[in-house]
Short mmCIF file of C-alpha atoms in Angstrom, two decimals:
data_model
loop_
_atom_site.label_atom_id
_atom_site.label_comp_id
_atom_site.label_asym_id
_atom_site.label_seq_id
_atom_site.Cartn_x
_atom_site.Cartn_y
_atom_site.Cartn_z
CA MET T 381 0.00 0.00 0.00
CA ASN T 382 1.46 3.34 -1.11
CA LEU T 383 -0.32 6.51 0.04
CA ASP T 384 2.53 9.03 0.37
CA GLY T 385 5.19 7.79 -2.04
CA PHE T 386 6.32 5.00 0.24
CA ALA T 387 5.02 1.44 0.20
CA LEU T 388 3.90 0.50 3.70
CA PRO T 389 4.97 -2.98 4.89
CA VAL T 390 1.38 -3.99 5.60
CA LYS T 391 2.01 -7.58 6.65
CA LYS T 392 4.81 -6.60 9.01
CA LEU T 393 2.68 -3.84 10.51
CA LYS T 394 -0.27 -6.20 10.99
CA GLY T 395 1.90 -8.98 12.35
CA THR T 396 1.09 -11.64 9.72
CA ASP T 397 4.76 -11.40 8.70
CA PRO T 398 6.03 -11.00 12.23
CA VAL T 399 9.00 -8.77 13.02
CA GLU T 400 10.00 -7.08 16.27
CA MET T 401 11.27 -3.77 14.90
CA LEU T 402 10.24 -1.43 12.08
CA ASP T 403 11.91 1.85 11.15
CA LEU T 404 9.55 4.10 9.19
CA SER T 405 11.18 7.37 10.21
CA GLY T 406 11.82 10.06 7.61
CA LYS T 407 9.63 8.47 4.90
CA ASN T 408 7.53 11.59 4.27
CA LEU T 409 4.45 9.77 5.54
CA GLY T 410 1.30 11.83 6.00
CA VAL T 411 -1.93 11.60 7.98
CA ALA T 412 -3.48 8.98 5.70
CA SER T 413 -0.50 6.69 6.13
CA ALA T 414 -0.60 7.25 9.91
CA VAL T 415 -4.25 6.20 10.06
CA VAL T 416 -3.49 3.01 8.11
CA ILE T 417 -0.45 2.25 10.29
CA ALA T 418 -2.58 2.76 13.39
CA SER T 419 -5.26 0.37 12.19
CA LEU T 420 -2.66 -2.29 11.46
CA ILE T 421 -0.62 -2.08 14.67
CA SER T 422 -3.82 -2.07 16.72
CA VAL T 423 -3.93 -5.86 16.23
CA ASN T 424 -0.18 -6.56 16.16
CA GLY T 425 1.05 -8.66 19.07
CA THR T 426 4.70 -9.16 18.04
CA LEU T 427 6.06 -5.69 17.20
CA THR T 428 8.13 -4.22 20.05
CA SER T 429 9.36 -1.05 18.33
CA VAL T 430 8.14 1.15 15.48
CA LYS T 431 9.96 4.38 14.65
CA LEU T 432 7.78 7.07 13.08
CA ARG T 433 9.60 10.35 13.68
CA LEU T 434 10.51 12.88 10.97
CA ASN T 435 7.35 12.32 8.95
CA LYS T 436 4.26 14.48 8.51
CA LEU T 437 1.79 12.50 10.57
CA GLY T 438 0.10 15.57 11.97
CA GLU T 439 -1.96 15.79 15.13
CA GLU T 440 -4.64 13.40 13.90
CA GLY T 441 -2.01 10.89 12.82
CA TRP T 442 -0.11 10.91 16.09
CA GLY T 443 -3.39 10.72 18.00
CA ALA T 444 -4.32 7.62 16.01
CA ILE T 445 -0.91 6.01 16.63
CA PHE T 446 -1.16 6.55 20.39
CA ALA T 447 -4.75 5.29 20.45
CA ALA T 448 -3.83 2.14 18.49
CA ILE T 449 -0.92 1.21 20.76
CA CYS T 450 -2.67 2.08 24.01
CA GLY T 451 -5.87 0.36 22.95
CA ASN T 452 -4.18 -2.94 22.02
CA LYS T 453 -4.00 -5.13 25.14
CA ASP T 454 -1.69 -7.53 23.26
CA SER T 455 0.69 -4.82 22.05
CA LYS T 456 4.34 -5.32 22.89
CA ILE T 457 5.45 -1.86 21.73
CA MET T 458 7.45 -0.46 24.63
CA SER T 459 8.04 3.15 23.60
CA ILE T 460 6.60 5.98 21.53
CA ASP T 461 8.95 8.72 20.35
CA ALA T 462 7.08 11.83 19.18
CA TYR T 463 9.88 14.28 19.98
CA PHE T 464 9.59 17.62 18.12
CA GLU T 465 6.71 16.57 15.87
CA ASN T 466 4.71 19.83 15.80
CA ILE T 467 1.89 18.38 17.89
CA GLY T 468 -0.55 21.03 19.10
CA PRO T 469 -3.66 21.18 21.31
CA ALA T 470 -5.82 18.84 19.20
CA GLY T 471 -3.16 16.15 19.09
CA VAL T 472 -2.34 16.52 22.77
CA GLU T 473 -5.99 15.96 23.67
CA LEU T 474 -6.01 12.70 21.67
CA ILE T 475 -2.71 11.53 23.19
CA ALA T 476 -3.88 12.30 26.72
CA ALA T 477 -7.10 10.37 26.15
CA ALA T 478 -5.15 7.38 24.81
CA LEU T 479 -2.77 7.30 27.78
CA ARG T 480 -5.59 7.81 30.26
CA THR T 481 -7.54 4.80 28.96
CA SER T 482 -4.56 2.64 28.01
CA VAL T 483 -4.93 -1.15 28.34
CA THR T 484 -1.47 -2.11 27.16
CA GLY T 485 1.04 -3.20 29.75
CA ALA T 486 4.04 -2.95 27.44
CA LEU T 487 4.23 0.81 26.86
CA THR T 488 6.68 2.18 29.42
CA ARG T 489 8.42 5.07 27.65
CA VAL T 490 6.81 8.14 26.05
CA ASP T 491 8.60 11.18 24.63
CA VAL T 492 6.57 14.18 23.43
CA ARG T 493 9.14 16.89 24.15
CA LEU T 494 9.41 20.11 22.12
CA ASN T 495 5.84 20.09 20.90
CA ASN T 496 3.22 22.79 21.46
CA ILE T 497 1.93 21.49 24.79
CA VAL T 498 0.72 24.26 27.07
CA GLY T 499 -2.28 25.30 29.12
CA ASP T 500 -5.13 22.82 29.49
CA GLY T 501 -3.39 20.38 27.15
CA ALA T 502 -0.42 20.17 29.48
CA VAL T 503 -2.74 19.66 32.46
CA GLN T 504 -4.60 16.83 30.72
CA LEU T 505 -1.45 15.11 29.51
CA SER T 506 0.38 15.31 32.82
CA ALA T 507 -2.68 13.94 34.64
CA ALA T 508 -2.90 11.06 32.16
CA VAL T 509 0.78 10.24 32.61
CA LEU T 510 0.55 10.35 36.41
CA GLY T 511 -2.54 8.15 36.29
CA ASN T 512 -0.86 5.54 34.06
CA LEU T 513 1.15 3.40 36.45
CA LYS T 514 2.83 1.47 33.61
CA ILE T 515 4.82 4.46 32.34
CA GLU T 516 8.38 4.36 33.65
CA MET T 517 9.94 7.19 31.62
CA PHE T 518 8.18 10.30 30.31
CA ASN T 519 10.04 13.09 28.51
CA GLU T 520 13.30 11.77 30.02
CA ILE T 521 11.79 11.95 33.52
CA PRO T 522 12.55 8.73 35.49
CA ILE T 523 9.03 8.16 36.77
CA LYS T 524 9.66 4.60 37.98
CA GLU T 525 12.56 5.61 40.24
CA MET T 526 10.69 8.68 41.45
CA ARG T 527 7.64 6.62 42.44
CA ALA T 528 9.91 4.14 44.22
CA ASP T 529 11.51 6.97 46.22
CA SER T 530 14.96 5.65 45.31
CA LEU T 531 16.54 9.01 44.46
CA THR T 532 18.20 11.55 46.72
CA GLU T 533 19.16 13.75 43.77
CA LEU T 534 17.38 14.34 40.46
CA ASP T 535 19.35 15.94 37.63
CA LEU T 536 17.00 16.92 34.80
CA LYS T 537 18.81 20.10 33.76
CA GLU T 538 18.12 21.09 30.13
CA LYS T 539 16.16 17.93 29.35
CA HIS T 540 13.54 20.13 27.65
CA PHE T 541 10.72 18.20 29.30
CA GLY T 542 8.36 21.14 28.92
CA VAL T 543 5.33 22.37 30.83
CA GLU T 544 3.74 18.90 30.89
CA GLY T 545 6.96 17.44 32.27
CA GLY T 546 7.12 20.08 34.96
CA MET T 547 3.62 19.19 36.07
CA VAL T 548 4.53 15.51 36.18
CA VAL T 549 7.59 16.22 38.35
CA ALA T 550 5.46 18.45 40.60
CA GLY T 551 3.05 15.56 41.02
CA LEU T 552 5.78 13.13 42.02
CA ILE T 553 7.98 15.20 44.37
CA PRO T 554 5.47 14.83 47.25
CA VAL T 555 6.04 11.03 47.30
CA MET T 556 9.84 11.35 47.23
CA GLY T 557 10.85 11.44 50.87
CA ALA T 558 14.56 10.92 50.16
CA LEU T 559 14.91 13.71 47.60
CA THR T 560 16.86 16.80 48.69
CA VAL T 561 18.26 18.21 45.44
CA ALA T 562 16.77 18.47 41.95
CA ASN T 563 18.03 20.48 39.00
CA LEU T 564 15.14 21.44 36.76
CA LEU T 565 16.63 24.50 35.06
CA GLY T 566 16.39 24.98 31.30
CA ASN T 567 13.25 22.95 30.65
CA GLN T 568 10.88 25.34 28.83
CA LEU T 569 8.49 25.62 31.75
CA ASP T 570 5.85 28.32 31.99
CA ALA T 571 5.13 30.43 35.05
CA GLU T 572 2.30 28.21 36.28
CA SER T 573 4.25 24.95 36.13
CA ALA T 574 7.23 26.68 37.79
CA LYS T 575 4.97 27.88 40.61
CA MET T 576 3.58 24.36 41.05
CA LEU T 577 7.11 23.05 41.43
CA ALA T 578 8.06 25.85 43.81
CA GLU T 579 5.08 25.12 46.03
CA VAL T 580 5.80 21.41 46.44
CA ALA T 581 9.56 22.05 46.80
CA LYS T 582 8.95 24.42 49.71
CA GLN T 583 6.78 21.82 51.42
CA LYS T 584 9.55 19.21 51.10
CA GLY T 585 12.64 21.40 51.53
CA VAL T 586 13.96 20.46 48.07
CA SER T 587 16.31 22.48 45.87
CA LEU T 588 15.03 22.90 42.31
CA CYS T 589 18.24 24.37 40.90
CA GLY T 590 20.83 21.77 41.82
CA ILE T 591 22.14 23.67 44.85
CA GLN T 592 23.62 21.42 47.52
CA ARG T 593 22.86 22.21 51.14
CA ASP T 594 26.52 22.80 52.02
CA GLN T 595 27.26 24.80 48.85
CA THR T 596 28.64 28.30 49.39
CA THR T 597 28.89 29.58 45.81
CA ALA T 598 26.70 28.99 42.75
CA ASP T 599 27.60 30.03 39.20
CA LEU T 600 24.44 30.03 37.07
CA SER T 601 25.73 32.56 34.56
CA GLY T 602 25.24 32.26 30.81
CA LEU T 603 22.61 29.51 30.95
CA ALA T 604 19.88 31.46 29.11
CA LEU T 605 17.70 31.15 32.22
CA GLN T 606 14.15 32.38 31.62
CA PRO T 607 11.52 33.85 34.00
CA PRO T 608 10.18 30.37 34.99
CA ASP T 609 13.75 29.37 35.91
CA ALA T 610 13.91 32.50 38.07
CA ILE T 611 10.79 31.32 39.90
CA LEU T 612 12.50 27.99 40.64
CA LEU T 613 15.57 29.82 41.90
CA ALA T 614 13.46 32.08 44.09
CA SER T 615 12.06 28.96 45.75
CA ASP T 616 15.60 27.85 46.60
CA LEU T 617 16.67 31.27 47.87
CA SER T 618 13.63 31.58 50.13
CA GLN T 619 14.45 28.35 52.01
CA ALA T 620 17.22 28.47 54.58
CA VAL T 621 17.27 24.67 54.69
CA VAL T 622 18.13 24.63 50.97
CA THR T 623 20.47 27.60 50.50
CA GLY T 624 21.39 28.57 54.04
CA GLY T 625 25.07 28.02 53.26
CA LEU T 626 25.04 29.92 49.97
CA THR T 627 26.91 33.23 50.16
CA SER T 628 27.66 34.00 46.49
CA LEU T 629 25.36 33.71 43.45
CA ASP T 630 26.17 34.60 39.83
CA LEU T 631 23.10 35.04 37.59
CA SER T 632 24.77 37.19 34.97
CA ASN T 633 24.19 36.83 31.23
CA ASN T 634 20.75 35.23 31.41
CA LEU T 635 17.22 36.13 30.29
CA LEU T 636 15.61 36.51 33.70
CA CYS T 637 12.97 38.89 32.31
CA GLY T 638 12.55 37.06 29.01
CA VAL T 639 14.34 39.55 26.77
CA THR T 640 17.81 39.79 25.28
CA THR T 641 20.10 42.83 25.40
CA PHE T 642 19.13 43.38 21.75
CA GLY T 643 15.41 43.59 22.54
CA GLY T 644 14.34 40.11 21.43
CA GLY T 645 11.70 38.18 23.39
CA THR T 646 8.76 39.27 25.54
CA TYR T 647 9.35 41.16 28.78
CA THR T 648 7.92 39.95 32.08
CA ALA T 649 9.04 40.86 35.58
CA GLU T 650 7.38 37.82 37.19
CA GLY T 651 10.60 35.86 37.61
CA ILE T 652 12.83 38.69 38.82
CA THR T 653 10.08 39.81 41.20
CA ALA T 654 10.05 36.31 42.69
CA ILE T 655 13.83 36.54 43.20
CA ALA T 656 13.39 39.96 44.80
CA GLU T 657 10.80 38.57 47.24
CA ALA T 658 13.22 35.79 48.14
CA LEU T 659 15.97 38.35 48.81
CA ARG T 660 13.74 40.01 51.38
CA VAL T 661 13.97 36.90 53.58
CA ASN T 662 17.34 35.47 52.55
CA ASP T 663 19.94 36.27 55.19
CA GLY T 664 22.82 34.20 53.81
CA LEU T 665 23.78 35.75 50.48
CA THR T 666 26.51 38.37 50.64
CA LYS T 667 27.20 38.62 46.90
CA ILE T 668 24.94 38.48 43.84
CA SER T 669 25.42 39.34 40.17
CA LEU T 670 22.45 40.16 37.94
CA ALA T 671 24.68 41.68 35.27
CA ASN T 672 23.65 41.57 31.62
CA ASN T 673 20.00 40.80 32.30
CA GLU T 674 17.51 43.26 30.84
CA LEU T 675 15.70 43.89 34.13
CA GLY T 676 13.95 47.07 32.95
CA GLU T 677 12.47 49.54 35.40
CA GLU T 678 9.97 47.10 36.97
CA GLY T 679 12.60 44.47 37.62
CA THR T 680 15.16 46.97 38.90
CA LYS T 681 12.58 48.48 41.22
CA ALA T 682 11.68 45.07 42.64
CA ILE T 683 15.31 44.19 43.39
CA CYS T 684 16.10 47.59 44.89
CA GLU T 685 13.02 47.63 47.12
CA ALA T 686 13.99 44.21 48.42
CA LEU T 687 17.51 45.45 49.17
CA GLU T 688 16.14 48.37 51.13
CA GLN T 689 15.29 45.69 53.71
CA ASN T 690 18.11 43.20 53.14
CA LYS T 691 21.15 44.37 55.09
CA MET T 692 23.18 41.16 54.64
CA LEU T 693 24.07 41.56 50.96
CA LYS T 694 27.47 43.22 50.56
CA GLU T 695 28.29 43.03 46.84
CA LEU T 696 25.79 43.79 44.06
CA ASP T 697 26.53 43.69 40.33
CA ILE T 698 23.72 45.21 38.28
CA SER T 699 25.83 46.29 35.33
CA ASN T 700 24.14 46.43 31.93
CA ILE T 701 20.62 45.78 33.17
CA GLY T 702 19.00 48.19 30.74
CA GLY T 703 18.55 51.91 30.38
CA THR T 704 18.05 54.88 32.66
CA ALA T 705 14.53 54.18 33.92
CA GLY T 706 15.65 52.14 36.92
CA VAL T 707 18.33 54.56 38.13
CA LYS T 708 16.01 56.38 40.53
CA HIS T 709 15.22 53.11 42.29
CA VAL T 710 18.91 52.30 42.63
CA ALA T 711 19.50 55.76 44.08
CA LYS T 712 16.65 55.36 46.57
CA MET T 713 18.06 52.03 47.72
CA LEU T 714 21.58 53.41 48.11
CA GLY T 715 20.20 56.23 50.22
CA VAL T 716 18.87 53.85 52.86
CA ASN T 717 20.95 50.66 52.55
CA GLY T 718 23.99 50.82 54.76
CA GLY T 719 24.93 47.17 54.29
CA LEU T 720 26.16 47.19 50.69
CA THR T 721 29.89 47.67 50.34
CA SER T 722 30.24 47.26 46.56
CA ILE T 723 27.97 48.09 43.64
CA ASN T 724 28.64 47.81 39.92
CA LEU T 725 26.49 50.14 37.81
CA SER T 726 28.61 50.07 34.65
CA ASP T 727 27.09 50.01 31.16
CA ASN T 728 23.69 51.29 32.25
CA GLN T 729 23.17 54.46 30.23
CA LEU T 730 22.91 56.37 33.51
CA CYS T 731 22.79 59.65 31.61
CA GLY T 732 20.52 58.50 28.79
CA VAL T 733 23.18 58.10 26.10
CA TRP T 734 25.24 55.19 24.87
CA THR T 735 27.83 54.53 22.22
CA ASP T 736 28.15 51.56 19.92
CA TYR T 737 29.70 50.77 16.53
CA ALA T 738 27.21 53.13 14.87
CA GLY T 739 28.06 56.10 17.08
CA GLN T 740 26.33 57.79 20.01
CA HIS T 741 22.60 57.46 20.66
CA GLY T 742 20.06 58.99 23.02
CA ALA T 743 19.78 62.39 24.68
CA TYR T 744 21.97 63.42 27.60
CA THR T 745 20.37 64.02 30.99
CA ALA T 746 22.09 64.21 34.36
CA GLU T 747 18.89 63.42 36.29
CA GLY T 748 19.77 59.78 36.99
CA ILE T 749 23.39 60.26 37.96
CA THR T 750 22.43 63.25 40.11
CA ALA T 751 20.04 61.01 42.03
CA ILE T 752 22.89 58.53 42.52
CA ALA T 753 25.11 61.38 43.67
CA ASP T 754 22.52 62.54 46.20
CA ALA T 755 22.48 59.02 47.66
CA LEU T 756 26.27 59.03 47.89
CA ARG T 757 26.09 62.15 50.05
CA VAL T 758 24.55 60.09 52.84
CA ASN T 759 25.75 56.54 52.15
CA GLY T 760 28.45 55.55 54.61
CA GLY T 761 28.73 51.87 53.71
CA LEU T 762 30.00 51.65 50.13
CA THR T 763 33.68 50.92 49.66
CA ALA T 764 33.60 50.27 45.89
CA LEU T 765 31.64 52.02 43.14
CA ASP T 766 31.83 51.22 39.43
CA VAL T 767 30.05 53.63 37.08
CA SER T 768 32.25 52.97 34.04
CA ASN T 769 30.93 53.07 30.47
CA ASN T 770 28.00 55.37 31.23
CA CYS T 771 28.79 58.55 29.25
CA LEU T 772 28.64 60.59 32.46
CA GLU T 773 30.58 63.48 30.88
CA ASP T 774 31.86 66.33 33.01
CA GLU T 775 28.47 67.19 34.56
CA GLY T 776 27.79 63.66 35.74
CA VAL T 777 31.24 62.90 37.14
CA SER T 778 31.33 66.29 38.84
CA ALA T 779 28.04 65.53 40.61
CA VAL T 780 29.38 62.21 41.89
CA CYS T 781 32.70 63.66 43.04
CA GLU T 782 31.13 66.63 44.78
CA ALA T 783 28.78 64.25 46.62
CA ILE T 784 31.63 62.03 47.79
CA GLN T 785 33.65 65.08 48.77
CA SER T 786 30.80 66.38 50.93
CA ASN T 787 30.23 63.03 52.72
CA LYS T 788 32.43 62.95 55.79
CA GLU T 789 31.35 59.36 56.49
CA THR T 790 32.28 57.95 53.07
CA LYS T 791 34.30 54.77 53.03
CA LEU T 792 34.77 54.62 49.26
CA ALA T 793 38.11 53.02 48.57
CA SER T 794 37.64 52.11 44.89
CA LEU T 795 36.16 54.30 42.15
CA ASN T 796 35.87 53.33 38.51
CA PHE T 797 35.12 56.19 36.10
CA ARG T 798 36.49 54.43 33.03
CA ASN T 799 35.18 55.48 29.60
CA ASN T 800 32.82 58.30 30.56
CA ASP T 801 33.79 61.14 28.19
CA ILE T 802 35.41 63.04 31.06
CA GLY T 803 37.27 66.19 30.03
CA PRO T 804 39.29 68.84 31.89
CA VAL T 805 36.29 70.13 33.87
CA GLY T 806 35.48 66.66 35.13
CA ALA T 807 39.15 65.98 35.84
CA ASN T 808 39.22 69.05 38.09
CA ALA T 809 36.19 67.75 40.00
CA VAL T 810 37.86 64.34 40.44
CA ALA T 811 41.04 66.04 41.64
CA ALA T 812 39.19 68.09 44.24
CA MET T 813 37.61 64.91 45.60
CA VAL T 814 40.87 62.91 45.57
CA ALA T 815 42.67 65.64 47.48
CA VAL T 816 40.35 65.32 50.51
CA THR T 817 39.14 61.69 50.42
CA GLY T 818 41.42 59.73 52.70
CA ALA T 819 39.70 56.37 52.20
CA LEU T 820 40.30 56.22 48.43
CA THR T 821 42.95 53.68 47.41
CA SER T 822 42.05 52.88 43.77
CA LEU T 823 40.99 55.26 40.98
CA ASN T 824 40.31 54.31 37.36
CA LEU T 825 40.08 57.21 34.90
CA SER T 826 41.19 55.29 31.82
CA SER T 827 39.68 55.77 28.35
CA ASN T 828 38.48 59.31 28.92
CA ASN T 829 39.68 62.58 27.42
CA LEU T 830 41.07 64.39 30.43
CA CYS T 831 43.00 66.86 28.30
CA SER T 832 40.24 67.42 25.73
CA VAL T 833 42.34 66.15 22.84
CA THR T 834 40.56 65.70 19.50
CA GLU T 835 41.99 64.07 16.41
CA THR T 836 41.63 65.38 12.88
CA GLY T 837 40.82 63.28 9.88
CA TYR T 838 43.52 62.59 7.28
CA ILE T 839 45.07 65.81 6.00
CA LYS T 840 47.72 66.30 3.31
CA ALA T 841 51.10 66.94 4.92
CA SER T 842 51.72 69.53 2.23
CA GLN T 843 49.07 71.71 3.89
CA VAL T 844 50.84 71.51 7.27
CA LEU T 845 53.88 73.44 8.48
CA GLY T 846 56.57 71.24 9.99
CA SER T 847 60.08 69.93 9.49
CA SER T 848 58.99 66.29 9.87
CA PHE T 849 55.74 64.41 10.15
CA ASN T 850 56.45 61.47 12.45
CA GLU T 851 54.16 60.50 15.31
CA GLY T 852 54.66 62.93 18.21
CA ASP T 853 56.14 65.74 16.10
CA LYS T 854 54.79 69.24 16.69
CA VAL T 855 53.43 70.98 13.59
CA VAL T 856 51.30 74.01 12.71
CA TYR T 857 47.99 73.72 10.88
CA LEU T 858 45.68 76.65 10.14
CA GLY T 859 47.71 78.78 12.55
CA LYS T 860 47.37 76.33 15.47
CA GLU T 861 50.11 74.22 16.99
CA MET T 862 49.24 70.53 16.82
CA ILE T 863 50.82 67.10 17.33
CA VAL T 864 51.13 64.40 14.66
CA SER T 865 49.14 61.34 15.82
CA LYS T 866 49.46 59.25 12.61
CA SER T 867 52.73 59.47 10.68
CA ILE T 868 52.76 60.40 7.02
CA ASP T 869 51.58 57.53 4.84
CA ARG T 870 52.26 56.60 1.21
CA ASP T 871 49.59 59.06 0.05
CA GLY T 872 51.25 61.92 1.91
CA ASP T 873 48.48 62.12 4.54
CA ILE T 874 48.78 62.57 8.31
CA LYS T 875 46.48 62.81 11.30
CA MET T 876 46.92 65.34 14.10
CA THR T 877 45.60 66.12 17.56
CA HIS T 878 45.17 69.46 19.23
CA LEU T 879 47.54 70.30 22.05
CA PRO T 880 46.23 68.92 25.35
CA LEU T 881 44.49 71.23 27.80
CA MET T 882 46.45 70.62 30.97
CA SER T 883 44.27 72.23 33.67
CA GLY T 884 42.54 69.01 34.73
CA LEU T 885 45.73 66.95 34.62
CA ASN T 886 47.56 69.57 36.63
CA ALA T 887 44.85 69.41 39.27
CA LEU T 888 45.06 65.61 39.37
CA ALA T 889 48.84 65.78 39.76
CA ASN T 890 48.46 68.16 42.69
CA ALA T 891 45.85 65.87 44.28
CA LEU T 892 48.17 62.87 43.94
CA ARG T 893 50.84 64.78 45.80
CA VAL T 894 48.64 65.33 48.86
CA ASN T 895 46.67 62.07 48.90
CA GLY T 896 48.61 59.58 50.96
CA ALA T 897 46.11 56.70 50.72
CA LEU T 898 45.88 56.12 46.96
CA THR T 899 47.79 53.03 45.83
CA MET T 900 46.55 52.70 42.22
CA CYS T 901 45.66 55.21 39.54
CA ASP T 902 44.82 54.23 35.95
CA LEU T 903 45.09 57.02 33.38
CA ARG T 904 45.61 54.96 30.25
CA ASP T 905 44.11 56.00 26.90
CA ASN T 906 43.68 59.67 27.76
CA TYR T 907 45.95 61.29 25.14
CA VAL T 908 47.89 63.12 27.85
CA GLY T 909 51.04 63.35 25.74
CA GLU T 910 54.62 63.21 26.93
CA GLU T 911 54.25 66.41 28.91
CA GLY T 912 51.23 65.02 30.74
CA LYS T 913 52.93 61.72 31.46
CA ALA T 914 55.93 63.52 32.91
CA LEU T 915 53.65 65.67 35.05
CA ILE T 916 51.83 62.70 36.58
CA CYS T 917 54.99 60.63 37.02
CA ASN T 918 56.59 63.50 38.86
CA ALA T 919 53.60 63.78 41.20
CA ALA T 920 53.71 60.04 41.94
CA GLU T 921 57.44 59.94 42.49
CA GLY T 922 58.49 58.58 45.86
CA LYS T 923 55.12 56.96 46.66
CA ALA T 924 56.06 53.50 47.95
CA GLY T 925 53.95 50.71 46.46
CA PHE T 926 52.00 53.11 44.24
CA LYS T 927 50.87 51.64 40.88
CA LEU T 928 50.47 54.16 38.09
CA HIS T 929 49.10 53.11 34.71
CA LEU T 930 49.76 55.49 31.85
#
């Protein structure tokens, strides 16, 4: 019989020409062929395996296959593999009905992962699986061992068992008295199935994220964790019996709010809000990184409000969490939280602008960084602040430095102002702060423009006055003295920079002379020139153990 360009082995399928195994995968079979196959295997008592993946059986076809196997009390087929077969709600309903009313005792393994199984379909299917006591393995979940309570740990990380699998696991955890640790991350759950798991895990004191009870650090960075994964993690963090020993947690480079740094995906704060609620009661963590997660304003607000109460956390990395909207919540938290000693706010567009390969974007505003500065006027706990890569410019860095300078209780020992478009005005503000801040030991001002040096495009050397045109040579162009930054090339072109404005660098040099606490200063990539380098080196001369980067 040939319905879809492939001759079906009718006798083998019916069992009149008995075989134990048939491989019909990838034969381009359609619904009609599936219906015929179903009718034939419904009376076959010898076949133990039939492979049907990578065809076009459709929902009706897969429903018929499941019904035929489950409805044949003499069937010896032990497994059905319908992995990634584009089965939707209609097919799921048929499959659930077949498993719920199954009379075969042979079928022990079922795999329907990576299909469109959500909502009521997932509820029906999971209930059918839990009600079928013959099934030993479902979506790579070891049901037999779980029912027997023979596992103390359950590692199902990235098995892709889906919403229906999550509901099955949630239904089995209550009977697993020996279980203490499960890892269910990366399984395409939805919020509801994650909440079901969290509820039963809290009742049993079980970790859902693979965290051992004596574990002190957990690195969950770069795992593409989604909001449902965040709900699982929140369950762990809210239980002292599960994560009471955990002091350090890295959640950087994930998708905790469902969106990428490039804007892909759908935003939801449900997961990060769950983590925030857990942080309100967690008194063990002292360090957490949420870097490179697009938290948005809602997510940032949730975390910051939680940290207004949590006084145990010491180190917080919220670099590159998305835009300026959440800055006011960070500022509010810093104004009242005296427990934090280190915060990383780098790459957050604190002043509304950012630079990428295509140039600068956005519109500058100092509102956000001014709010941060106001918090720094009263915060006496921070010892390290990183606001690098935020395009603060002179106005923003001046606000921060003036705030630190005015705070007699400041304990700031490390400041990172790297890559913030700081010019001479900002350098003067930094210098004034450095001169009077005795706690400061480390200062990073690299990749700024402290001397306001700008480079020309390529210009013909013939239009420039000078005896030579090598890098570093002084020349005159349009009546102004300049410095060659790119030597003359084969086309006779050079590039030049304006002479550096030294006021800010002079002020920094004077501050270095009077500050006896500073042990490291990074001024690399600032176009200070030889004169500037000599000035700074002279100021640092004789400082034992001082590290100067030029």
